[in-house]
Coordinates of N, CA, C and O in Angstrom, one line a residue:
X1 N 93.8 75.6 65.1 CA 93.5 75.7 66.5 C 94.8 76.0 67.3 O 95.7 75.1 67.4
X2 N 95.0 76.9 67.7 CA 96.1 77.0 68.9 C 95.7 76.6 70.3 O 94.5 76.7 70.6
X3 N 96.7 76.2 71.3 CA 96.2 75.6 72.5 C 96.5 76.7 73.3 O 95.9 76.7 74.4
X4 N 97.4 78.0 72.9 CA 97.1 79.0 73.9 C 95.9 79.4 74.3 O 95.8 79.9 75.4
X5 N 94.4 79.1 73.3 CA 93.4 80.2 73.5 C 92.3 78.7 74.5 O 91.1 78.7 74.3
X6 N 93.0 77.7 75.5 CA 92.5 77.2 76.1 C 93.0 78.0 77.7 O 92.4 77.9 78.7
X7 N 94.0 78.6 77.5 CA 94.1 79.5 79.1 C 93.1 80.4 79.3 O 93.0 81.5 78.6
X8 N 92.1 80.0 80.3 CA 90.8 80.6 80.5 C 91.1 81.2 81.9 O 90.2 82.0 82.2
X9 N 92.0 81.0 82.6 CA 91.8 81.3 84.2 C 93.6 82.5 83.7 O 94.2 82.6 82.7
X10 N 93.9 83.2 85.3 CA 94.7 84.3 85.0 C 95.1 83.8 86.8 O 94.4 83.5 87.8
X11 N 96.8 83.8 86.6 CA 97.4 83.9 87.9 C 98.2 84.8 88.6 O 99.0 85.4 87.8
X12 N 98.2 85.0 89.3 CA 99.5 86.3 89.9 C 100.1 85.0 90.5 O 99.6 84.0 90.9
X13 N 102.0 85.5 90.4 CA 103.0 84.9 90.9 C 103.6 85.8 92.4 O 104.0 86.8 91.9
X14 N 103.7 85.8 92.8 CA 104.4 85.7 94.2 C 105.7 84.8 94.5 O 105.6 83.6 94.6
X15 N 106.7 85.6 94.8 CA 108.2 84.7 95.1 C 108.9 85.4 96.5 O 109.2 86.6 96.5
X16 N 109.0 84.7 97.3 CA 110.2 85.3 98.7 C 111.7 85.2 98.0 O 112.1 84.1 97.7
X17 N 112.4 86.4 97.8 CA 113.3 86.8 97.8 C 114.6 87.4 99.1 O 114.3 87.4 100.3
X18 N 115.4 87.7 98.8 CA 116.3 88.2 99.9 C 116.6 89.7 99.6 O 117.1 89.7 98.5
X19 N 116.5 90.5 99.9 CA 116.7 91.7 100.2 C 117.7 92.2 101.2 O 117.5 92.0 102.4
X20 N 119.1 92.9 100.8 CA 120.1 93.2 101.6 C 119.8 94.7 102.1 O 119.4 95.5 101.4
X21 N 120.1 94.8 103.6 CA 120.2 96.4 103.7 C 121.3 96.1 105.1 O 121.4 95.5 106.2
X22 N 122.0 96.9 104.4 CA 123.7 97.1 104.5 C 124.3 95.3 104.7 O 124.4 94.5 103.8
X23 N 124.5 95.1 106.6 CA 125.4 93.7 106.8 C 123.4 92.5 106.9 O 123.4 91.3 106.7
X24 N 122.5 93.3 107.1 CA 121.7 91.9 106.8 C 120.5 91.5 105.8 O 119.8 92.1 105.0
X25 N 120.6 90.6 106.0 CA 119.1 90.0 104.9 C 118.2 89.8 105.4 O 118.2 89.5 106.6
X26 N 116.9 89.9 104.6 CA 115.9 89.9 105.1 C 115.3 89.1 103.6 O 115.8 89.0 102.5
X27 N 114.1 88.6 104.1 CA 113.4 87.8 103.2 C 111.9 88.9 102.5 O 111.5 89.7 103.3
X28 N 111.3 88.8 101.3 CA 110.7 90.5 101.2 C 109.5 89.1 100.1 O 109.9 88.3 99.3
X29 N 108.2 89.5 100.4 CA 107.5 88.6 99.0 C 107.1 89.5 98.1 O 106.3 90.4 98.4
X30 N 107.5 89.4 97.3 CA 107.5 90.2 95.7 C 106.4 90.1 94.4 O 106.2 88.9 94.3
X31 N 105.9 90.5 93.8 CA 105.1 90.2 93.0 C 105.7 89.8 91.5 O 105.9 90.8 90.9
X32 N 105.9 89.1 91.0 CA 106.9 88.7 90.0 C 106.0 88.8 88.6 O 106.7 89.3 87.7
X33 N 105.2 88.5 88.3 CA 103.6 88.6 87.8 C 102.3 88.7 88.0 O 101.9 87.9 88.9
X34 N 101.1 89.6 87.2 CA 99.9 89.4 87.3 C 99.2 89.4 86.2 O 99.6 90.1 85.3
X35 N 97.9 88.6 86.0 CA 97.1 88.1 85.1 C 98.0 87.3 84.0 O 97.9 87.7 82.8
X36 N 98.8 86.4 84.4 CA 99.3 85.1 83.5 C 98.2 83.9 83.2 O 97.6 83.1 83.9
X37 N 98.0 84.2 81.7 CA 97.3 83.3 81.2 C 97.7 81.9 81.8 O 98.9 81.7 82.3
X38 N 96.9 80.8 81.9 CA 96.8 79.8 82.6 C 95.6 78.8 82.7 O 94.4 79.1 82.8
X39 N 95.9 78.1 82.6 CA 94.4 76.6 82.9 C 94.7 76.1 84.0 O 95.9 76.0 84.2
X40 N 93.9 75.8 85.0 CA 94.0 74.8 86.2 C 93.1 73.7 85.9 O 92.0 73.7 85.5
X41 N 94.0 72.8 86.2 CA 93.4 71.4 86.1 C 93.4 70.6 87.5 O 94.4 70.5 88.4
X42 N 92.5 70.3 87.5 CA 92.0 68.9 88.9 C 92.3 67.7 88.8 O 92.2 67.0 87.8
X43 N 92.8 67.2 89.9 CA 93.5 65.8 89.7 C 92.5 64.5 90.5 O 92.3 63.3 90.2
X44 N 91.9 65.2 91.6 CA 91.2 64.5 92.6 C 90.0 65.5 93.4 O 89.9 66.7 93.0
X45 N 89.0 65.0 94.4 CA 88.1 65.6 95.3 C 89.3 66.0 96.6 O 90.4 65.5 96.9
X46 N 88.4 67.5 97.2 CA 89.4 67.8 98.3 C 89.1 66.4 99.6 O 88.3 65.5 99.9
X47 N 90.1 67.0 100.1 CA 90.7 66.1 101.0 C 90.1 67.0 102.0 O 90.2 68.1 101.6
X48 N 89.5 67.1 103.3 CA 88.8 67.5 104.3 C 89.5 66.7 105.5 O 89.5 65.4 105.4
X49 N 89.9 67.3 106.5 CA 90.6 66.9 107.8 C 90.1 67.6 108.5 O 90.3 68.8 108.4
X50 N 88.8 66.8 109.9 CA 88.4 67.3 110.7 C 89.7 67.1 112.4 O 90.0 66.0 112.9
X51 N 90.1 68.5 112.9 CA 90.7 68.1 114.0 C 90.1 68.7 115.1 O 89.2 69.6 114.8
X52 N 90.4 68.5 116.1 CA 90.2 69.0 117.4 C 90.3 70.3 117.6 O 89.5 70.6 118.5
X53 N 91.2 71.4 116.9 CA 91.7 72.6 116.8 C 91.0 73.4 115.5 O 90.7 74.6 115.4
X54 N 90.9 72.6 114.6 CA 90.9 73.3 113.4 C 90.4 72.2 112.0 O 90.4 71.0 112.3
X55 N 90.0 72.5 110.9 CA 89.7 72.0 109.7 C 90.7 72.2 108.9 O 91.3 73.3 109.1
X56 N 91.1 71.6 107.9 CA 91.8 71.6 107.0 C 91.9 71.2 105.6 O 92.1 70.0 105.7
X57 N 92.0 71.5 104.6 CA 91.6 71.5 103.1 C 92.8 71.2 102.5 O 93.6 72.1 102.3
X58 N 93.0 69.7 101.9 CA 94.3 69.9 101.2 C 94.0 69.4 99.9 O 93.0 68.6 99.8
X59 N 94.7 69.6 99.0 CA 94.1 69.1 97.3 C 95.2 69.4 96.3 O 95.5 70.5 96.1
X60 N 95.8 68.4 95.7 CA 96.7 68.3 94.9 C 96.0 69.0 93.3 O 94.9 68.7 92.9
X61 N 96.8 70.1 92.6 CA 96.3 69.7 91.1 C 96.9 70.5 90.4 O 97.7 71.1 91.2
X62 N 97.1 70.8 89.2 CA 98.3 71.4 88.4 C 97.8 72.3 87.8 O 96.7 72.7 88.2
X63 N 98.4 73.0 86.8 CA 98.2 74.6 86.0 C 99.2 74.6 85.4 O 100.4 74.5 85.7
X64 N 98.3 75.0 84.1 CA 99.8 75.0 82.8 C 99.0 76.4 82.2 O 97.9 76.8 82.2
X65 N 100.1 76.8 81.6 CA 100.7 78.0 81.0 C 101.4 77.6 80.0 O 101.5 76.4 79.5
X66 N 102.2 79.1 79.6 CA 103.3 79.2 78.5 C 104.7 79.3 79.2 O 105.0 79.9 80.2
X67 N 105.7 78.5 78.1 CA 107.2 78.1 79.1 C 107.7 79.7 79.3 O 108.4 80.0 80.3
X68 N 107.2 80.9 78.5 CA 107.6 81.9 79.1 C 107.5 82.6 80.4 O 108.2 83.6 80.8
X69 N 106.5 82.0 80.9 CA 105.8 82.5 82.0 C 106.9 82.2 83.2 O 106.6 81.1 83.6
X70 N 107.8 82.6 84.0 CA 108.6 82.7 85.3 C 107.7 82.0 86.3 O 106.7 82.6 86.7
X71 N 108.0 80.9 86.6 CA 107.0 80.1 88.0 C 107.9 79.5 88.3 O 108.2 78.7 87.4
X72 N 108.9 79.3 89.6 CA 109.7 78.8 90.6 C 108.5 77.6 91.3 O 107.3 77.4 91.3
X73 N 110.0 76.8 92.0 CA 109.2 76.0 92.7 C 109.4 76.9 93.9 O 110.4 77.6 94.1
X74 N 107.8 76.6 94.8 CA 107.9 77.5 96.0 C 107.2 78.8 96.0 O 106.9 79.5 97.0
X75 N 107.0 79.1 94.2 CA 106.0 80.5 94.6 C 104.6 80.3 95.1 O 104.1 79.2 95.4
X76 N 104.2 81.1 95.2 CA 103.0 81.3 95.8 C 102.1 82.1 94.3 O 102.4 83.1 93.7
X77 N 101.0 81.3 94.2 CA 100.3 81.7 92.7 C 99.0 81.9 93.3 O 98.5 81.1 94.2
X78 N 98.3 83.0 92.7 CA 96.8 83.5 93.2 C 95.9 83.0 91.8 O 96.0 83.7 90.8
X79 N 95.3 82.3 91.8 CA 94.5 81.6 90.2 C 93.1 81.6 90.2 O 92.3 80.9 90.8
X80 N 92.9 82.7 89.3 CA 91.5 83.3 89.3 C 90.4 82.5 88.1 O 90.3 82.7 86.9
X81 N 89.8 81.7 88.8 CA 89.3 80.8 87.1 C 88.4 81.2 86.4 O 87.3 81.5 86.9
X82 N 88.4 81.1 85.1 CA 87.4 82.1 84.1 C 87.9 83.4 84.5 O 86.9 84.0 84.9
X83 N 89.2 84.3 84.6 CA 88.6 85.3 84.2 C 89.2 86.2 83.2 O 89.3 87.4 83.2
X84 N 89.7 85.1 82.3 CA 89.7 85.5 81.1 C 88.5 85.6 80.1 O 88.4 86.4 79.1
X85 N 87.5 84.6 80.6 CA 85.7 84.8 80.5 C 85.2 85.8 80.9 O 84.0 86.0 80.6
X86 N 85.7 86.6 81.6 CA 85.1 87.2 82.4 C 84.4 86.6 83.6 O 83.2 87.0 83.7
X87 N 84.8 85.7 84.5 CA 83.1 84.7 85.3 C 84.3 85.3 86.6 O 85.5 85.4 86.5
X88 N 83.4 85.7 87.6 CA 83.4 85.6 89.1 C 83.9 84.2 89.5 O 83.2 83.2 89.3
X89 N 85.0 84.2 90.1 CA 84.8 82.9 90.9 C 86.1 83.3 91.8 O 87.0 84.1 91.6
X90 N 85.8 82.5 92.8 CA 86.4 83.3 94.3 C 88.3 82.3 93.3 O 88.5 81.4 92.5
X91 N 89.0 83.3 94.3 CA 90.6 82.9 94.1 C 91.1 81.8 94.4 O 90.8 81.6 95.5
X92 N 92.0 80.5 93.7 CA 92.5 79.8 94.6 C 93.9 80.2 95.0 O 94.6 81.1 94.4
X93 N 94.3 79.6 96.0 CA 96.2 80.1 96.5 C 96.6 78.9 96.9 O 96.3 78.2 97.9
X94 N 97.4 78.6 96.0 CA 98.3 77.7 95.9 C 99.9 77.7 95.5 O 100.5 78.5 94.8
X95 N 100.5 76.7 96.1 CA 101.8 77.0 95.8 C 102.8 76.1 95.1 O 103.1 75.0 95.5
X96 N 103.5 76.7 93.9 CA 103.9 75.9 92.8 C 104.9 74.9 93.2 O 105.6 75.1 94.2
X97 N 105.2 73.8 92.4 CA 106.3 72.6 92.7 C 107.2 72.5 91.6 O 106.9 73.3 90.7
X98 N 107.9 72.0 91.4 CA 108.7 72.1 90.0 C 108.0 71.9 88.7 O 107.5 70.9 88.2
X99 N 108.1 73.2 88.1 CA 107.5 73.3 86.5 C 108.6 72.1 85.5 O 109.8 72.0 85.3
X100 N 107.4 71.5 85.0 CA 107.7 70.4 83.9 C 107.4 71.4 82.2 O 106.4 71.7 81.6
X101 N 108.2 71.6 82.0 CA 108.9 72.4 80.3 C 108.7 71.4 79.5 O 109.3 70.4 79.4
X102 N 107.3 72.0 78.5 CA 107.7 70.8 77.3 C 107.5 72.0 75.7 O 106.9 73.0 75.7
X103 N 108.3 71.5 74.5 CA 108.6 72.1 73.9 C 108.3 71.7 72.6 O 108.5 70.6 72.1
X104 N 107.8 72.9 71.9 CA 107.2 72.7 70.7 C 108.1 71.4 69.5 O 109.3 71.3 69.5
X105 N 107.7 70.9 69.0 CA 108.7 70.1 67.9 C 109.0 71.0 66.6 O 108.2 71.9 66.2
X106 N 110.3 70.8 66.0 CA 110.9 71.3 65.0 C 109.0 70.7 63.9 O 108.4 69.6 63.9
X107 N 108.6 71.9 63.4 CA 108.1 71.6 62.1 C 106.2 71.1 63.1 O 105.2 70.7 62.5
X108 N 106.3 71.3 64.1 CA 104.6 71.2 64.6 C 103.5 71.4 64.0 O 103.5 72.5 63.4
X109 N 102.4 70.7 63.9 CA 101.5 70.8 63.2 C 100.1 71.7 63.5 O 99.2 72.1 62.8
X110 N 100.3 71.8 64.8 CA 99.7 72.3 65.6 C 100.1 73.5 66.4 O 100.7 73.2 67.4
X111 N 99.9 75.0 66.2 CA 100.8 76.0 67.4 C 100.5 76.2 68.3 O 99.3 76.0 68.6
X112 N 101.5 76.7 69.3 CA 100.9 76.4 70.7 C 101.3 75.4 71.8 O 101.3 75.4 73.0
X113 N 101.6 74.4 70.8 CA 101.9 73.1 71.8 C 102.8 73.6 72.8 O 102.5 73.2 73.9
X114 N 103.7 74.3 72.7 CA 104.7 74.1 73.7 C 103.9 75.0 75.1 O 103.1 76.0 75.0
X115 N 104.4 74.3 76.5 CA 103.6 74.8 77.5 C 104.6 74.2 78.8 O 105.7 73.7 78.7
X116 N 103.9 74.6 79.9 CA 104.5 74.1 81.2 C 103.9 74.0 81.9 O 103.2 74.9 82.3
X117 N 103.8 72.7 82.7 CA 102.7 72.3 83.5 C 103.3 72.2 85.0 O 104.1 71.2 85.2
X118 N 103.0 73.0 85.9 CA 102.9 73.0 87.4 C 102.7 72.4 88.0 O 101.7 73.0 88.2
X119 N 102.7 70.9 89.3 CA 102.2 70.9 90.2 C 101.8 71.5 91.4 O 102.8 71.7 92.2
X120 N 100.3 72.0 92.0 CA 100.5 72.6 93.0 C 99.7 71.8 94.1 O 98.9 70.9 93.9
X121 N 100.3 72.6 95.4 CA 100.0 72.0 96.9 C 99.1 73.3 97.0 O 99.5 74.4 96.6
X122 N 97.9 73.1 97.6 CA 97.3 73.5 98.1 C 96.6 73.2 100.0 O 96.3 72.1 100.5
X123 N 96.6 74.5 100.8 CA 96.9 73.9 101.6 C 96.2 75.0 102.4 O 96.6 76.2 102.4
X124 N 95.2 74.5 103.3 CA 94.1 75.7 104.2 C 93.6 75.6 105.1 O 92.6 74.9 105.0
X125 N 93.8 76.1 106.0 CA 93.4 75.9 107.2 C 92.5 76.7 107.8 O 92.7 77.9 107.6
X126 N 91.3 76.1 108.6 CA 90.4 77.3 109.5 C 90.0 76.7 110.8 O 89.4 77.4 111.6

């Protein structure tokens, strides 16, 4: 069994970078990857905030991948679930926190193990 062939969902990465032209900078969001294998995992029920102005959706939960995969804290990741199944299901957008790297052992019994798990903030307002 490999635990790669548990990434069922696919993310696009998004990162703000600095872009110079001539004396200034500018901030430019970039696409850094798309369709990175990936699992999203649920930690809790969303969180629903009724205000005066507006509604709001906030929900903690993670996504692991492979340590190859480039995910900064701060990107912005688009996570499509099932559609490495092929299944329809509307996008989530969320944004990554410091990637936790863990790493296969000398002589593993199992391939695959090594992976990196994300926390993300999710965060929506209408």
């Amino acid at each position: 069994m490999d635990f790669r062939d548990w990434y069922t969902d696919r993310m696009d990465i998004y990162r703000t970078e600095p872009v110079e032209e001539g004396a200034l900078t500018r901030q430019e969001r970039r696409q850094i990857a798309a369709g990175a294998p990936c699992r999203l995992f649920h930690t809790g029920g969303n969180k629903l905030t009724l205000e005066r102005e507006a509604a709001s959706v906030g929900q903690s939960d993670w996504v692991q991948c492979g340590n190859e995969v480039d995910v900064r804290a701060g990107d912005e990741l688009i996570i499509r679930p099932g559609a490495e199944l092929n299944r329809q299901s509307p996008p989530l957008r969320a944004f990554a926190g410091q990637p936790n790297q863990y790493f296969e052992p000398f002589g593993a019994a199992l391939p695959g193990l090594a992976h990196q798990e994300i926390p993300l903030e999710r965060k929506e307002r209408t």
